[in-house]
Short mmCIF file of C-alpha atoms and ligand atoms in Angstrom, two decimals:
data_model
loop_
_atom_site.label_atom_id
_atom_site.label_comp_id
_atom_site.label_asym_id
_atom_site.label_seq_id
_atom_site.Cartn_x
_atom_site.Cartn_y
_atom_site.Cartn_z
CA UNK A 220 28.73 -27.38 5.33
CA UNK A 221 25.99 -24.78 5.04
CA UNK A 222 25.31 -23.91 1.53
CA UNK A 223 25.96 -20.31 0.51
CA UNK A 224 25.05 -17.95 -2.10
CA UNK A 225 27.78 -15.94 -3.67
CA UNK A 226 27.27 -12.14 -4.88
CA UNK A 227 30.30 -10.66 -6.74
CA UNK A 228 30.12 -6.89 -7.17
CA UNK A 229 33.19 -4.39 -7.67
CA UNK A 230 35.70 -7.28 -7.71
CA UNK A 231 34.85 -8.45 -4.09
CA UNK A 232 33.05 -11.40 -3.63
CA UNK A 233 30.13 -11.36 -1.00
CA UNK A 234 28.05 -14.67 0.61
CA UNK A 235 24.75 -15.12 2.21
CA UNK A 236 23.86 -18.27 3.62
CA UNK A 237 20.46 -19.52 2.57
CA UNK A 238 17.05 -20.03 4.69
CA UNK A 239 15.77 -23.12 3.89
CA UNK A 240 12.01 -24.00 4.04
CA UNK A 241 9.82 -27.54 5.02
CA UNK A 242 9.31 -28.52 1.36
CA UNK A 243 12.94 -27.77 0.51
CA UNK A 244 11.72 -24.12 -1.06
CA UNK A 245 15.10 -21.87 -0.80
CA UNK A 246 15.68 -18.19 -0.03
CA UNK A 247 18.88 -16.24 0.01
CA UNK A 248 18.88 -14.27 3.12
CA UNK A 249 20.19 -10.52 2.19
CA UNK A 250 19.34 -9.05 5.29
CA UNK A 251 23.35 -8.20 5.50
CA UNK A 252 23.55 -7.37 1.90
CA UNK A 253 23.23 -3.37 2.10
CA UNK A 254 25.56 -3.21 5.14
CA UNK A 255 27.93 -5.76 3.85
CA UNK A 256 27.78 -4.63 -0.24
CA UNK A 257 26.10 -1.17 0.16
CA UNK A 258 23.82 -2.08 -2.21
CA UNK A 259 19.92 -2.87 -2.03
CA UNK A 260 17.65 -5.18 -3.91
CA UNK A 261 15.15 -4.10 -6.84
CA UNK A 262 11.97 -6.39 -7.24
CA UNK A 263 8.94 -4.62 -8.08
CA UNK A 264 5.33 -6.68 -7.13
CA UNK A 265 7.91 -8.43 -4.78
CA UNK A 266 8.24 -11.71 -7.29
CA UNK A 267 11.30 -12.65 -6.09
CA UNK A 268 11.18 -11.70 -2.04
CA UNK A 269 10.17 -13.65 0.44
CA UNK A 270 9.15 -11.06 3.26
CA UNK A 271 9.54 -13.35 6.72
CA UNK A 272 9.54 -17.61 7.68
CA UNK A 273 6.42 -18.67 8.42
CA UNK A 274 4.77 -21.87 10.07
CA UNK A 275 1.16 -21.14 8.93
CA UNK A 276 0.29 -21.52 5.01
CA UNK A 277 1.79 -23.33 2.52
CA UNK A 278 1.40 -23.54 -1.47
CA UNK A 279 2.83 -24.98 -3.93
CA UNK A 280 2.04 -23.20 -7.37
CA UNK A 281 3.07 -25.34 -9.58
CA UNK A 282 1.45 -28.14 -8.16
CA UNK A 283 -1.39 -26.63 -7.30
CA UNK A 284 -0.72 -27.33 -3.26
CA UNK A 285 -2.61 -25.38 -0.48
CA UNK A 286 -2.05 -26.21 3.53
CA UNK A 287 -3.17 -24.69 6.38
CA UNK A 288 -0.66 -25.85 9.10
CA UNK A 289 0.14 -28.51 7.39
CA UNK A 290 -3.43 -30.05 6.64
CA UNK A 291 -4.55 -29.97 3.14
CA UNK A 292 -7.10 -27.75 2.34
CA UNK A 293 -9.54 -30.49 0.58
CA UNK A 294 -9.35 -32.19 3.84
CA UNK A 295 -10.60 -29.16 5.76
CA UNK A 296 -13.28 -27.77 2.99
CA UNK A 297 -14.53 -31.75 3.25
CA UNK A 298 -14.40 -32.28 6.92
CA UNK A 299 -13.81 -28.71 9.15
CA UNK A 300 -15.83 -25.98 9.40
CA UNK A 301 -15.05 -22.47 9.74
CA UNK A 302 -14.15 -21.78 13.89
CA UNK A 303 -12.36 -25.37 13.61
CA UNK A 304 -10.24 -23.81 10.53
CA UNK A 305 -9.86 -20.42 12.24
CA UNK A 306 -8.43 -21.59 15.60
CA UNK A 307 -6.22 -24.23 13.82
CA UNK A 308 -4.51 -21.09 11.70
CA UNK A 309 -4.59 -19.01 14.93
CA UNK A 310 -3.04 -21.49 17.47
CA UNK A 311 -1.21 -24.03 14.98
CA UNK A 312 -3.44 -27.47 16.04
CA UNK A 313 -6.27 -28.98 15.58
CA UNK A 314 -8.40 -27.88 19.11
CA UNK A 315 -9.42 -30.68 21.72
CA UNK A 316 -13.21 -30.78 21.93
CA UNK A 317 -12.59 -28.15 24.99
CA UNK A 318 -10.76 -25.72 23.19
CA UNK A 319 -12.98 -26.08 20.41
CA UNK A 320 -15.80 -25.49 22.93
CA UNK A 321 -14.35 -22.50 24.50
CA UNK A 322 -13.07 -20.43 21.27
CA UNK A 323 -16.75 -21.45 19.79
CA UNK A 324 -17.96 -19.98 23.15
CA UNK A 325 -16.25 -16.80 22.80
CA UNK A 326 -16.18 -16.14 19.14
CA UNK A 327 -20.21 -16.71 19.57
CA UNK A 328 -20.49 -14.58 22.82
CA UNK A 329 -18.82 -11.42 21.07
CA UNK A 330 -21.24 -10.90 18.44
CA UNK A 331 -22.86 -7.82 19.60
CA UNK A 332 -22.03 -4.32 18.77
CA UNK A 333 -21.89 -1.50 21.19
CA UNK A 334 -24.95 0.05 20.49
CA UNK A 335 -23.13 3.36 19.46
CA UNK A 336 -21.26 2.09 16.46
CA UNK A 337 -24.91 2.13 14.87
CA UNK A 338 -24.55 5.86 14.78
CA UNK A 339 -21.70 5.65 12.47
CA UNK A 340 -23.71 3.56 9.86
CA UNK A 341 -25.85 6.54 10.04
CA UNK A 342 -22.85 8.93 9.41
CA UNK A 343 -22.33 7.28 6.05
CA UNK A 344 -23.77 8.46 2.85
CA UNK A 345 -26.78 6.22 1.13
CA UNK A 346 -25.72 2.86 -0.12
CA UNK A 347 -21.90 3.12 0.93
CA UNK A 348 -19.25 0.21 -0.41
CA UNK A 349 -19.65 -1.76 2.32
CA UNK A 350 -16.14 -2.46 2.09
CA UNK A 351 -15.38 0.97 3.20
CA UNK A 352 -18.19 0.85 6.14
CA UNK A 353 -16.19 -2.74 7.06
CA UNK A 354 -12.71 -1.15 6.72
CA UNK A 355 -14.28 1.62 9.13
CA UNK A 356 -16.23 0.32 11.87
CA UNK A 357 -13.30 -2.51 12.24
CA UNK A 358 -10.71 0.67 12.82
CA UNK A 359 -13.49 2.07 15.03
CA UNK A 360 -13.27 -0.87 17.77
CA UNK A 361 -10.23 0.29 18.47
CA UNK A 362 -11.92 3.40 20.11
CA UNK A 363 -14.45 1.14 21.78
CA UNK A 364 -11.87 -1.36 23.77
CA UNK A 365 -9.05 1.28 23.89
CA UNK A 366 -8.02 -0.43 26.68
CA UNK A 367 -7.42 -3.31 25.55
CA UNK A 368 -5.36 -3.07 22.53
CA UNK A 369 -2.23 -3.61 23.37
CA UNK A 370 0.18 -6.29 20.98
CA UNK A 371 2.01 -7.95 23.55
CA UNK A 372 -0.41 -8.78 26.29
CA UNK A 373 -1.60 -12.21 25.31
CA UNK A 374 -5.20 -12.06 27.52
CA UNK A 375 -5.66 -8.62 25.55
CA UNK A 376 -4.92 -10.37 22.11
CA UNK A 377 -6.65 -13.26 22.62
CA UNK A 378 -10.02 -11.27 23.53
CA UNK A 379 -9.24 -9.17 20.53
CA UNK A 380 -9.33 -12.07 18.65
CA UNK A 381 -12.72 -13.02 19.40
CA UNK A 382 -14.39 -9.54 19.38
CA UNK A 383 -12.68 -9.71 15.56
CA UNK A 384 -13.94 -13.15 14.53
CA UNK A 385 -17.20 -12.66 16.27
CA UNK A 386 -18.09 -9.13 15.23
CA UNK A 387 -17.14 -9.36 11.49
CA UNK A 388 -20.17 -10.38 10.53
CA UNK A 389 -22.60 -8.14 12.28
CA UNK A 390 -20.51 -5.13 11.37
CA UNK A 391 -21.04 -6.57 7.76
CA UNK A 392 -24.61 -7.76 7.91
CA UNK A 393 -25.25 -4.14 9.24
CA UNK A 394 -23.97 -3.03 6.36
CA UNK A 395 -25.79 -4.21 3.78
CA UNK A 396 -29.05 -3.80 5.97
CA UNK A 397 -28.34 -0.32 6.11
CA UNK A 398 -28.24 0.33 2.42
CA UNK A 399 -31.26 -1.30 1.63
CA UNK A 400 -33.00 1.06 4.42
CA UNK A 401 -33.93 -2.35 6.75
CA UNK A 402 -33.42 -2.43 10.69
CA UNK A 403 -30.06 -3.75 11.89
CA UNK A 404 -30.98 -7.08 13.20
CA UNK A 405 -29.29 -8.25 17.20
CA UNK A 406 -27.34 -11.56 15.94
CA UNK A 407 -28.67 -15.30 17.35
CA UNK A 408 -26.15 -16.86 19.21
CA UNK A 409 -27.97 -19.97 18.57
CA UNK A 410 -27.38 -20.42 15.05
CA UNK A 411 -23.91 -21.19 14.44
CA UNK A 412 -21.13 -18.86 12.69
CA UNK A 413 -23.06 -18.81 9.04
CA UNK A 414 -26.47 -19.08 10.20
CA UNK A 415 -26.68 -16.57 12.03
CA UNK A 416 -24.70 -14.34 9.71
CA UNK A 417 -27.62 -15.32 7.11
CA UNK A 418 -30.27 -14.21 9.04
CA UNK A 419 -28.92 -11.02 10.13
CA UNK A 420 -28.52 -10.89 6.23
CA UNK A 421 -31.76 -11.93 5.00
CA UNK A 422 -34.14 -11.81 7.57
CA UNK A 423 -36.47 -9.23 8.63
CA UNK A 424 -38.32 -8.68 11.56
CA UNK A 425 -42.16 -9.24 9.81
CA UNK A 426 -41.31 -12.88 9.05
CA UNK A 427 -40.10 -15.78 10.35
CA UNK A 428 -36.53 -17.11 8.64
CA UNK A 429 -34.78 -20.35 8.79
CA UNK A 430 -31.43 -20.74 7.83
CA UNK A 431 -31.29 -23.43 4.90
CA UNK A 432 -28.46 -25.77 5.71
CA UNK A 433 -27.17 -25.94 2.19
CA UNK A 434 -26.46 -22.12 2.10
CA UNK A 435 -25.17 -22.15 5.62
CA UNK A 436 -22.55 -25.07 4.64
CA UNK A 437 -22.03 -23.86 1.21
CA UNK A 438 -20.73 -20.54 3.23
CA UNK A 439 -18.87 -22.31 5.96
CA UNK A 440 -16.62 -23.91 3.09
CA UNK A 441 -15.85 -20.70 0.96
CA UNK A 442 -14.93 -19.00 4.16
CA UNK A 443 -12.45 -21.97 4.99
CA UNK A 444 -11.06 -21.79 1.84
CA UNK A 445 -10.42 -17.81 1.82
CA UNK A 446 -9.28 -18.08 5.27
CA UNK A 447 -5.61 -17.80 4.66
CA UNK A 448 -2.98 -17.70 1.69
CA UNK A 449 0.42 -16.99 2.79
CA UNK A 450 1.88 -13.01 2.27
CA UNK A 451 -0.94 -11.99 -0.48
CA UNK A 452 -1.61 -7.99 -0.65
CA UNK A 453 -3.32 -7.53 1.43
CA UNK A 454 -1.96 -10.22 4.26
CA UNK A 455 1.03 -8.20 3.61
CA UNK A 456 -0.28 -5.19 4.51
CA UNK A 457 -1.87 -6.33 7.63
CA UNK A 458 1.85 -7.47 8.44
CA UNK A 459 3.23 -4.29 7.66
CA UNK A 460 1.01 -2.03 9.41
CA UNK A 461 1.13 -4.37 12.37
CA UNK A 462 4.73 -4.24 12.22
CA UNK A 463 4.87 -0.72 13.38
CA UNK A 464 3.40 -2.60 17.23
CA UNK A 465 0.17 -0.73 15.91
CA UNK A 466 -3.25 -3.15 17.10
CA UNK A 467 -4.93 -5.77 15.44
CA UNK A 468 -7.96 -3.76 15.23
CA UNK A 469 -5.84 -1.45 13.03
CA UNK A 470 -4.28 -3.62 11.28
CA UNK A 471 -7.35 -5.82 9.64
CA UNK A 472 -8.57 -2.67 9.21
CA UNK A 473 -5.93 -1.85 6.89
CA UNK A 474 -5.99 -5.62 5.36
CA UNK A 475 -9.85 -4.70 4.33
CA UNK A 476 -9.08 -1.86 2.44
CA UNK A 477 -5.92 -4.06 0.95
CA UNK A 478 -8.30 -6.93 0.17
CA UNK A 479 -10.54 -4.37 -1.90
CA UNK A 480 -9.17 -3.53 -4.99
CA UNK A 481 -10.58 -5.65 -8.20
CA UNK A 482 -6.91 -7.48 -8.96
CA UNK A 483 -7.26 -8.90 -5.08
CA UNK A 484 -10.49 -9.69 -3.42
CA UNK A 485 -12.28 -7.35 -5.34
CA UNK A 486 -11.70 -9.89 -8.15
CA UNK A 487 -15.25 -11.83 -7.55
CA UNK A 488 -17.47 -8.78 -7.78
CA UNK A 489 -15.31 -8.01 -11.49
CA UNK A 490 -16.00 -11.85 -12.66
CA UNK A 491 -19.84 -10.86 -11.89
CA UNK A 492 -19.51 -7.61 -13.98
CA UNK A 493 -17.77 -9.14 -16.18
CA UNK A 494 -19.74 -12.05 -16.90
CA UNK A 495 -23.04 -9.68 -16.77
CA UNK A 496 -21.00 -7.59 -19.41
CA UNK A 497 -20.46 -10.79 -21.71
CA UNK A 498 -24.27 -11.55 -21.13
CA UNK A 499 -25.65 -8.05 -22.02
CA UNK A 500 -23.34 -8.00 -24.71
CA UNK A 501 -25.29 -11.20 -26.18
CA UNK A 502 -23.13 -14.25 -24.96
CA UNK A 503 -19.98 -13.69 -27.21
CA UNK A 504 -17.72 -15.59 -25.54
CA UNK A 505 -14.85 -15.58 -28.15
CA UNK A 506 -15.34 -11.84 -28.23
CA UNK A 507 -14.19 -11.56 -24.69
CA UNK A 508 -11.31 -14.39 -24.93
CA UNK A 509 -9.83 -12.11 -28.33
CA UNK A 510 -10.50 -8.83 -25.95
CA UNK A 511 -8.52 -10.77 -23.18
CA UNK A 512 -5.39 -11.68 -25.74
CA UNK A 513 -5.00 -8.89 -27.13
CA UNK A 514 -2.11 -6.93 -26.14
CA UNK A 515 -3.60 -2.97 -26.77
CA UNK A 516 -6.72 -4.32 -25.26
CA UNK A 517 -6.74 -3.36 -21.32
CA UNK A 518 -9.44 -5.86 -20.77
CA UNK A 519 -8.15 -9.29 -18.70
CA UNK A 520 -10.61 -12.24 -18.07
CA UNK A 521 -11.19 -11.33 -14.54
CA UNK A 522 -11.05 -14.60 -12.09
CA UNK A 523 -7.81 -16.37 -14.22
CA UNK A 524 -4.45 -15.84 -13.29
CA UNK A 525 -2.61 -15.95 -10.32
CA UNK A 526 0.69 -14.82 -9.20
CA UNK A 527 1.50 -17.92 -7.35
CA UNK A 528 -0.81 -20.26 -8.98
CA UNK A 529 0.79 -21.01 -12.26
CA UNK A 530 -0.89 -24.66 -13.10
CA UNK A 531 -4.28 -24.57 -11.00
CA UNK A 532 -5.73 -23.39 -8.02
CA UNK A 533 -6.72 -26.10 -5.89
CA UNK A 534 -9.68 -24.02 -4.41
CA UNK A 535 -10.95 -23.20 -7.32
CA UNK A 536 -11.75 -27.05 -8.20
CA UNK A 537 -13.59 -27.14 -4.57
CA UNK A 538 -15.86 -23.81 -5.54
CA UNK A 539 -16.97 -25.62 -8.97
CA UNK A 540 -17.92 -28.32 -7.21
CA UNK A 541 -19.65 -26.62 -4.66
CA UNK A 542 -21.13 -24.49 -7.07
CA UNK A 543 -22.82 -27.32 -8.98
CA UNK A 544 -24.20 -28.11 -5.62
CA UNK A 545 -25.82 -24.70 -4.72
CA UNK A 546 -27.07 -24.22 -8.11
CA UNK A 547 -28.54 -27.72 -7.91
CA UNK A 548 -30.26 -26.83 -4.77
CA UNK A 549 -31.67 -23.75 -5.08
CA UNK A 550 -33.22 -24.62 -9.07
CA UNK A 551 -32.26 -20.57 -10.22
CA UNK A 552 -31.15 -21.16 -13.73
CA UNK A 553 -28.15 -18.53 -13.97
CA UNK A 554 -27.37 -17.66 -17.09
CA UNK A 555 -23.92 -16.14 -16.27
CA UNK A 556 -22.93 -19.72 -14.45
CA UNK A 557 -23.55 -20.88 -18.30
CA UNK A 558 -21.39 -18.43 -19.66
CA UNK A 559 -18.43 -19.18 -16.56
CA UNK A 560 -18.03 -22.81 -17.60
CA UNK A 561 -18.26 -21.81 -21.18
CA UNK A 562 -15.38 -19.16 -20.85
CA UNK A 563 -13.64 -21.82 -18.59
CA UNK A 564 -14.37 -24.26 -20.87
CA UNK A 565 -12.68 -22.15 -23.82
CA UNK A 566 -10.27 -20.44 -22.00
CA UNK A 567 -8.65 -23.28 -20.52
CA UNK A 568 -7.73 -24.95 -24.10
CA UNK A 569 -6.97 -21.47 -25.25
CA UNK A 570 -2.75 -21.46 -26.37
CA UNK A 571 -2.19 -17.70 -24.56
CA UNK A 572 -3.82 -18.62 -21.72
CA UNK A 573 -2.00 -22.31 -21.50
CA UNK A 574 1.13 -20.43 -22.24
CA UNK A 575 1.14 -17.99 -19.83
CA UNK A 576 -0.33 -20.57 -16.87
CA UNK A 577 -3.60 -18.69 -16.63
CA UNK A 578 -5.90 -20.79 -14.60
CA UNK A 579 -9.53 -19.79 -12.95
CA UNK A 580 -8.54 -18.86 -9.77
CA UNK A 581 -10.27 -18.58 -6.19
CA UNK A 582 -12.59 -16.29 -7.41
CA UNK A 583 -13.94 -17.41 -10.77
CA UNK A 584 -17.13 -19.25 -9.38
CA UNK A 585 -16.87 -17.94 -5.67
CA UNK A 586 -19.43 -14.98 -7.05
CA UNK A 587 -21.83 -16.62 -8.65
CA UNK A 588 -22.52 -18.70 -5.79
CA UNK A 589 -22.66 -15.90 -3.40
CA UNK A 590 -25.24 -14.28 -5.97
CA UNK A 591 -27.14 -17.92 -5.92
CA UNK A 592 -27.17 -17.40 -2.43
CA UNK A 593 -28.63 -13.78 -2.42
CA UNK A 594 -25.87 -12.17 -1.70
CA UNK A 595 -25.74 -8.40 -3.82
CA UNK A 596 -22.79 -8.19 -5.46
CA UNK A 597 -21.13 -5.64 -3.53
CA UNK A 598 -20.98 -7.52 -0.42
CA UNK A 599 -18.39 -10.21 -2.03
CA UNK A 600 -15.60 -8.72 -1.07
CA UNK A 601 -17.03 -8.35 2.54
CA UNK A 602 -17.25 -12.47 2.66
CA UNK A 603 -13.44 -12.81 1.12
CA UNK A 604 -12.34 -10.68 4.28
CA UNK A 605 -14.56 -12.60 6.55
CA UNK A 606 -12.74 -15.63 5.85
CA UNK A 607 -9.62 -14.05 5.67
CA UNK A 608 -9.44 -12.39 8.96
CA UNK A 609 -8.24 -15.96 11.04
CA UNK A 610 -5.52 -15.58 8.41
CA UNK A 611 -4.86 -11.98 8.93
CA UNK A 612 -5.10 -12.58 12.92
CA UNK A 613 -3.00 -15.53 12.36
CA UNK A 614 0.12 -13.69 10.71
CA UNK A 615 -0.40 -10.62 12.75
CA UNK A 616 0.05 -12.88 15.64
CA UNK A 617 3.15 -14.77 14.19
CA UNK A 618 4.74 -11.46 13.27
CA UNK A 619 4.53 -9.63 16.91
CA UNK A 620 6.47 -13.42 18.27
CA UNK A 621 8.59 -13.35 15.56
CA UNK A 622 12.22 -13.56 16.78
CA UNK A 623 13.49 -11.30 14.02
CA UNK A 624 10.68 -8.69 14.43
CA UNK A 625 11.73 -5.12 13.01
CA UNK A 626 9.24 -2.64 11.66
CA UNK A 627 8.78 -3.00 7.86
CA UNK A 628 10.67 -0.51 6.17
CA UNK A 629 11.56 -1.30 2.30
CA UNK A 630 14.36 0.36 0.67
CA UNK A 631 13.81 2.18 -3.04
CA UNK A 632 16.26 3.26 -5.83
CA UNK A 633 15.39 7.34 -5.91
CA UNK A 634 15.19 8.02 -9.99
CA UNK A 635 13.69 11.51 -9.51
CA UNK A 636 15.50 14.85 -10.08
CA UNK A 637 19.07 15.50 -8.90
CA UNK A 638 19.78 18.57 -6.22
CA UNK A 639 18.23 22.01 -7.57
CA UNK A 640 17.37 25.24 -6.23
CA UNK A 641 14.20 26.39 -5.28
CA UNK A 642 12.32 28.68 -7.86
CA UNK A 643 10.29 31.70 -6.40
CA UNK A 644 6.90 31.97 -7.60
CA UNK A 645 7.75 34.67 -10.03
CA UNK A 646 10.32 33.53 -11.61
CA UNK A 647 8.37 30.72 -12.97
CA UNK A 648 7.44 30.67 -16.59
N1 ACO B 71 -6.50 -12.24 -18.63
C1 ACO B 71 -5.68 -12.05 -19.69
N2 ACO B 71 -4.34 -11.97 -19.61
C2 ACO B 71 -3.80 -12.07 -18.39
C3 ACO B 71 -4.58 -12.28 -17.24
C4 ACO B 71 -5.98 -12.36 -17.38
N3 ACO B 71 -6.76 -12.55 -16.34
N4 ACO B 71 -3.78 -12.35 -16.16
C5 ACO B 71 -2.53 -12.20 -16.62
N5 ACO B 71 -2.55 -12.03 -17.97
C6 ACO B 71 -1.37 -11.89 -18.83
C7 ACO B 71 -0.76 -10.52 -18.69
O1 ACO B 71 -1.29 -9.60 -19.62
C8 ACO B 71 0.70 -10.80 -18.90
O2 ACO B 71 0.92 -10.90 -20.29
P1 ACO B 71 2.33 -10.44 -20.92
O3 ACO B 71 3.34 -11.40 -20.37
O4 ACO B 71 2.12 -10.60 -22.39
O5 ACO B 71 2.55 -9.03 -20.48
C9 ACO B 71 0.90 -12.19 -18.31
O6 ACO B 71 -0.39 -12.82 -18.38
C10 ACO B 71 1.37 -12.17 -16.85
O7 ACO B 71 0.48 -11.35 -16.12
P2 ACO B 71 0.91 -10.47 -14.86
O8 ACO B 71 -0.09 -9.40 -14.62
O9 ACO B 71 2.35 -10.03 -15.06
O10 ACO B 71 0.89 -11.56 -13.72
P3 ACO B 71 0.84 -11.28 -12.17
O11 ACO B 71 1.32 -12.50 -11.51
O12 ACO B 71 1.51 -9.99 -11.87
O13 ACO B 71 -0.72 -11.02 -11.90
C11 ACO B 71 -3.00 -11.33 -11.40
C12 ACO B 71 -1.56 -11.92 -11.33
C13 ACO B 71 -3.02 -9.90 -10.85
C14 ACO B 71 -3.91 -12.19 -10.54
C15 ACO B 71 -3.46 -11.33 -12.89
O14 ACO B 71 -3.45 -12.65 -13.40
C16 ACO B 71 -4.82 -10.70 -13.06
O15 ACO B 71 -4.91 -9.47 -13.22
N6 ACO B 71 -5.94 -11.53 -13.05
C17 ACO B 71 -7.27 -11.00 -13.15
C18 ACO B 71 -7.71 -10.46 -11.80
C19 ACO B 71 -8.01 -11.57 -10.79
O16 ACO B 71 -8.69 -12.54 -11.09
N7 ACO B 71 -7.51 -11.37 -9.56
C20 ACO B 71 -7.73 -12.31 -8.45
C21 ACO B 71 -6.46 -12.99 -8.08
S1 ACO B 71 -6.76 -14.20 -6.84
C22 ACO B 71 -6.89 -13.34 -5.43
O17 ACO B 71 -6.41 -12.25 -5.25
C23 ACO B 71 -7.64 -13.95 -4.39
#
């Protein structure tokens, strides 16, 4: 017999059978519960709410488990690369070497921007977040292939798709060149996914660049391990908007501008400040670690904590690593890389931080190796949604199949005033 849950309100006694996931994880489906009970549920931060099924990520928080499709992510960080990892969320497989050739194909091809999105970088004010330039140009494809937008043709989609993955990168490269006054750069086809988004980076037209492997792969394996995370903010959000049919164009868009704030992907550029705060401030460690315990103190050690991770995040062991490479390789002696294993080092034998399962997440060391690899700091958010967009296409995707589909529209308990009367202006005191 199916199992049910049981919900006894007003002397009447309600059930609701339960979904029941791969790994044996449990939900109660309420979807009946306001039209059976009248009643709705309250969970703010949505701890307890599971917003849809899913086939594409899964993680395990207390074990510190992360799959894409099924394949653990240490397998992929050691042995994918980006595109492989991107059409494996997308399409649910691994590719054949053809499909593998043909989405490389066309997520290489796309690269280009119309030439007259260049005049909106020149709309902006100086030295924009680019962020908010990404956020924009992305909405503005939408006026650029209006034709092509729709959400349930799948030749439409799929082109959208690689104008997305393709573009990305220009439309942030562009950014960054723009606010440092240098010519926007045409991308080279020739050099892979992260080479040639490091050159349109770095290079400039008075002297010859070559893309160092180390930094190419180094990038290639943060982006894969960005590159989805289940129904996050702002993968959420992306799911929400695109919920309402509206395009993909729109939606990532709105996942951007989601992934920006400094408790989501904003959280690497806030380890950076952080850790340049903790430097300036003479290398107090402790001082920071009291600051971070202490209740009336707002300050939190920025790049710990997680709301799913509660015993470690399984990326963040891949990004030491790889940070130990990087800094290896390119022989910069970082002083704030001293001061994040320090504050690790502390923090992680610390009693509040045990107790409440605060780990270093995702983006404790992700930062310092984008600043190891020249990145400016403002730009790290840019690379988190560049490796979350096959995610964000991914669940967009799933959602507009999904059997169940129904616009998200949550439900709230109203604690405002009760009915009053309108007060003219002057009878107000
Ligand atoms: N430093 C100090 N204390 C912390 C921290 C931290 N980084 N994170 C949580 N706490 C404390 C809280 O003060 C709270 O204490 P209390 O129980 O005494 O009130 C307790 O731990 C639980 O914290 P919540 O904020 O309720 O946990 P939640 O799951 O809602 O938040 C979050 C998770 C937002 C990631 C939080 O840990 C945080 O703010 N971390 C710093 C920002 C950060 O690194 N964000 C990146 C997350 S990863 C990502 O988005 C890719």
């Amino acid at each position: 017999m199916t199992e049910k849950v049981a919900i006894t309100f007003q002397g009447k006694t309600f059930e609701f059978p339960l979904v029941e996931g791969t790994f044996g994880e449990k939900g109660i489906d309420i979807s009946t519960l306001r039209s059976t009970t009248g009643l709705v549920t309250f969970d703010p931060g949505y701890m307890s709410t599971g917003s849809c099924t899913s086939d594409i990520t899964f993680l395990d928080g207390e074990k510190g488990i992360l799959l894409y499709r099924g394949i653990p992510i240490e397998q992929l960080a050691d042995k994918s690369n980006f595109v492989e990892t991107a059409y494996l969320l997308i399409h649910g497989e691994l590719p054949t070497k053809d499909e593998l050739s043909y989405f490389n194909h066309h997520v290489v091809h796309h690269s280009m921007l119309h030439e007259a999105i260049k005049n909106l970088y020149d709309g902006f004010p100086n030295n924009p977040h680019p962020m908010a330039v990404a956020s924009a140009v992305v909405g503005s494809l939408a006026t650029f292939y209006q034709n092509e937008i729709s959400v349930r043709d799948e030749r439409e989609i799929e082109i959208t798709i690689h104008r997305l993955l393709a573009k990305l990168p220009t439309i942030a490269a562009y950014s960054y060149k723009k606010s440092i006054g240098q010519p926007l750069p045409y991308p080279d086809n020739a050099l892979g996914y992260c080479g040639n988004f490091l050159k349109m980076m770095f290079s400039t037209p008075c002297e010859p660049y070559e893309v160092d492997p180390v930094a190419a792969k180094a990038l290639d394996v943060l982006l894969i391990l960005h590159a989805d995370h289940e129904q996050n903010c702002s993968t959420s959000t992306v799911r929400l908007v695109g919920s309402s049919m509206s395009n993909l164009f729109a939606s990532v868009s709105a996942g951007i501008y989601a992934l920006w704030g400094p408790l989501h992907g904003g959280a690497n550029q806030a380890v950076i400040e952080m850790l340049e705060a903790i430097h300036q401030d003479g290398g107090d460690i402790d001082k920071y670690v009291a600051k971070a315990k202490d209740a009336n103190d707002p300050f939190r050690l920025m790049g710990f904590g997680h709301r799913v991770y509660k015993n470690f995040d399984p990326r963040s062991k891949i990004i030491k690593k790889l940070a130990h490479q990087v800094f290896e390789k390119v022989k910069v002696h970082d002083p704030l890389f001293e001061i994040a294993l320090k504050l690790e080092d502390i923090a992680t034998r610390d009693e509040y931080f045990l107790e409440k399962k605060l780990y270093p997440n995702v983006d404790f060391y992700s930062g310092l190796i984008y600043k190891a690899l020249g990145f400016p700091v403002p730009m790290f958010p840019v690379l988190f949604a560049m490796g979350r967009l096959p995610g964000w296409i991914a669940q967009w995707k799933e959602l507009q199949a999904d059997k169940d589909f129904k616009i998200g529209r949550p439900r709230q308990i109203y604690t405002g005033k009760s009915t009053r009367d309108y007060v003219p202006l002057t009878d107000r005191g």
